[in-house]
CSV table of C-alpha atoms in Angstrom, one decimal:
chain,number,residue,atom,x,y,z
A,772,UNK,CA,97.4,107.5,63.0
A,773,UNK,CA,94.2,107.9,65.1
A,774,UNK,CA,94.0,108.4,68.8
A,775,UNK,CA,92.8,105.3,70.6
A,776,UNK,CA,90.6,105.9,73.6
A,777,UNK,CA,90.2,103.4,76.3
A,778,UNK,CA,87.2,102.4,78.3
A,779,UNK,CA,87.7,100.2,81.3
A,780,UNK,CA,85.2,98.9,83.8
A,781,UNK,CA,86.5,99.6,87.3
A,782,UNK,CA,85.4,99.5,90.9
A,783,UNK,CA,85.9,102.1,93.6
A,784,UNK,CA,86.4,100.4,97.0
A,785,UNK,CA,86.2,102.2,100.3
A,786,UNK,CA,88.8,101.2,102.9
A,787,UNK,CA,89.6,103.0,106.1
A,788,UNK,CA,90.6,106.6,105.3
A,789,UNK,CA,91.1,105.8,101.6
A,790,UNK,CA,89.5,104.7,98.3
A,791,UNK,CA,91.0,102.2,96.0
A,792,UNK,CA,90.5,101.9,92.2
A,793,UNK,CA,90.7,98.4,90.8
A,794,UNK,CA,89.8,96.8,87.4
A,795,UNK,CA,86.4,95.1,87.8
A,796,UNK,CA,87.9,91.9,86.4
A,797,UNK,CA,90.1,91.4,89.5
A,798,UNK,CA,87.1,90.9,91.8
A,799,UNK,CA,85.6,87.4,92.1
A,800,UNK,CA,83.0,88.1,94.8
A,801,UNK,CA,81.9,90.5,97.5
A,802,UNK,CA,81.1,88.9,100.9
A,803,UNK,CA,79.7,90.0,104.2
A,804,UNK,CA,82.4,90.3,106.9
A,805,UNK,CA,82.9,87.4,109.2
A,806,UNK,CA,85.6,87.2,111.9
A,807,UNK,CA,88.6,85.5,110.3
A,808,UNK,CA,90.5,82.6,111.8
A,809,UNK,CA,93.7,84.2,113.2
A,810,UNK,CA,97.2,83.3,112.1
A,811,UNK,CA,100.0,83.1,114.6
A,812,UNK,CA,103.0,85.3,114.0
A,813,UNK,CA,101.3,87.2,111.1
A,814,UNK,CA,101.8,90.9,110.6
A,815,UNK,CA,99.0,93.1,111.8
A,816,UNK,CA,97.7,93.8,108.3
A,817,UNK,CA,97.1,90.1,107.8
A,818,UNK,CA,93.9,89.6,109.7
A,819,UNK,CA,93.6,85.8,109.3
A,820,UNK,CA,92.0,83.4,107.0
A,821,UNK,CA,88.4,83.1,105.8
A,822,UNK,CA,86.6,80.2,104.1
A,823,UNK,CA,85.3,80.7,100.6
A,824,UNK,CA,84.1,78.1,98.1
A,825,UNK,CA,86.4,75.4,99.6
A,826,UNK,CA,89.4,77.7,99.8
A,827,UNK,CA,91.2,79.1,102.8
A,828,UNK,CA,91.8,82.7,101.8
A,829,UNK,CA,94.2,85.2,103.6
A,830,UNK,CA,92.3,88.3,104.6
A,831,UNK,CA,94.3,91.5,104.6
A,832,UNK,CA,93.6,95.1,105.6
A,833,UNK,CA,94.9,97.4,102.9
A,834,UNK,CA,94.8,100.4,105.1
A,835,UNK,CA,97.0,98.8,107.7
A,836,UNK,CA,99.3,97.4,105.0
A,837,UNK,CA,99.8,100.9,103.5
A,838,UNK,CA,100.1,102.6,106.9
A,839,UNK,CA,97.0,104.8,106.2
A,840,UNK,CA,94.8,103.8,109.2
A,841,UNK,CA,94.0,101.1,111.7
A,842,UNK,CA,91.2,99.1,110.2
A,843,UNK,CA,89.0,96.6,112.0
A,844,UNK,CA,86.2,94.5,110.5
A,845,UNK,CA,82.7,95.0,111.9
A,846,UNK,CA,79.1,95.8,111.2
A,847,UNK,CA,78.9,97.2,107.6
A,848,UNK,CA,82.3,95.8,106.6
A,849,UNK,CA,82.6,93.7,103.5
A,850,UNK,CA,85.2,91.4,102.1
A,851,UNK,CA,86.2,91.4,98.5
A,852,UNK,CA,87.7,88.3,97.0
A,853,UNK,CA,90.4,89.2,94.5
A,854,UNK,CA,91.8,87.0,91.8
A,855,UNK,CA,95.5,86.6,92.4
A,856,UNK,CA,97.8,87.7,89.5
A,857,UNK,CA,100.8,85.6,90.4
A,858,UNK,CA,99.7,82.3,88.8
A,859,UNK,CA,100.1,80.3,92.1
A,860,UNK,CA,97.6,77.4,91.7
A,861,UNK,CA,97.6,76.8,95.4
A,862,UNK,CA,96.6,80.4,96.2
A,863,UNK,CA,94.6,81.7,93.2
A,864,UNK,CA,92.6,84.2,95.4
A,865,UNK,CA,93.0,86.5,98.4
A,866,UNK,CA,90.6,88.7,100.3
A,867,UNK,CA,90.6,92.3,101.4
A,868,UNK,CA,88.6,94.1,104.1
A,869,UNK,CA,86.5,97.0,102.8
A,870,UNK,CA,83.9,99.4,104.2
A,871,UNK,CA,80.7,98.9,102.2
A,872,UNK,CA,80.1,97.6,98.7
A,873,UNK,CA,82.4,98.4,95.8
A,874,UNK,CA,81.0,100.9,93.3
A,875,UNK,CA,81.2,100.1,89.6
A,876,UNK,CA,82.7,102.9,87.5
A,877,UNK,CA,83.7,103.6,83.9
A,878,UNK,CA,87.3,104.7,83.5
A,879,UNK,CA,88.2,106.6,80.4
A,880,UNK,CA,91.1,108.8,79.4
A,881,UNK,CA,89.1,111.9,79.9
A,882,UNK,CA,87.8,110.9,83.4
A,883,UNK,CA,91.1,109.7,84.9
A,884,UNK,CA,94.0,111.9,86.0
A,885,UNK,CA,97.1,111.0,87.9
A,886,UNK,CA,97.7,113.1,91.0
A,887,UNK,CA,101.4,113.8,91.7
A,888,UNK,CA,101.9,115.8,94.9
A,889,UNK,CA,105.6,114.9,94.9
A,890,UNK,CA,105.2,112.9,98.1
A,891,UNK,CA,106.1,109.3,98.6
A,892,UNK,CA,103.4,106.8,97.9
A,893,UNK,CA,102.2,104.5,100.7
A,894,UNK,CA,103.3,100.9,100.7
A,895,UNK,CA,101.4,98.9,98.1
A,896,UNK,CA,100.3,101.9,96.0
A,897,UNK,CA,101.2,102.4,92.4
A,898,UNK,CA,99.6,105.8,91.9
A,899,UNK,CA,97.2,108.4,93.3
A,900,UNK,CA,94.5,109.2,90.8
A,901,UNK,CA,91.3,111.3,90.4
A,902,UNK,CA,88.4,109.6,88.7
A,903,UNK,CA,85.9,112.4,88.0
A,904,UNK,CA,85.6,114.0,91.4
A,905,UNK,CA,86.8,110.9,93.4
A,906,UNK,CA,90.4,110.7,94.6
A,907,UNK,CA,91.6,107.2,94.9
A,908,UNK,CA,94.7,105.0,95.0
A,909,UNK,CA,95.7,102.3,92.6
A,910,UNK,CA,97.0,99.4,94.6
A,911,UNK,CA,100.0,97.4,93.4
A,912,UNK,CA,98.3,94.0,93.4
A,913,UNK,CA,101.4,92.1,92.4
A,914,UNK,CA,103.4,93.6,95.3
A,915,UNK,CA,100.5,92.9,97.7
A,916,UNK,CA,100.4,89.3,96.6
A,917,UNK,CA,104.2,88.8,97.0
A,918,UNK,CA,104.1,90.3,100.5
A,919,UNK,CA,101.1,88.1,101.4
A,920,UNK,CA,102.9,85.0,100.2
A,921,UNK,CA,105.9,85.9,102.3
A,922,UNK,CA,103.8,86.6,105.4
A,923,UNK,CA,101.9,83.4,105.0
A,924,UNK,CA,105.2,81.4,104.6
A,925,UNK,CA,106.6,83.1,107.8
A,926,UNK,CA,103.4,82.4,109.7
A,927,UNK,CA,103.2,78.7,108.7
């Protein structure tokens, strides 16, 4: 039996006080930041809605969601449009606030290591990893999406 190596195209995304590692295939587009339309009774991590290609997308701050940092959009901020994984035809995308452009990376078995400091992971985080010399978090996109749907339903 031979060892099977994997090669995945990923993106490193800078958010306030953290870096996220996502599969490249989850990103639909990168946009310049524009002030979102606020949502009444939404949690502080749900910044509002933005318009994109005829869709009204919820815009979230991952850093606020995970309790890492207060994050505000502004000059130099970007928004990444992510493909939703839950199969909801009415909400096939959502958006996340970032600080700058995502950086395309190659992820292989030899360049990726899981970091286990024994501490509890922040909300919405599957793992802490090191890719080459970059520490990053792998977000739990399915959990984020579920919380987003619940927050949108409560704010409606």
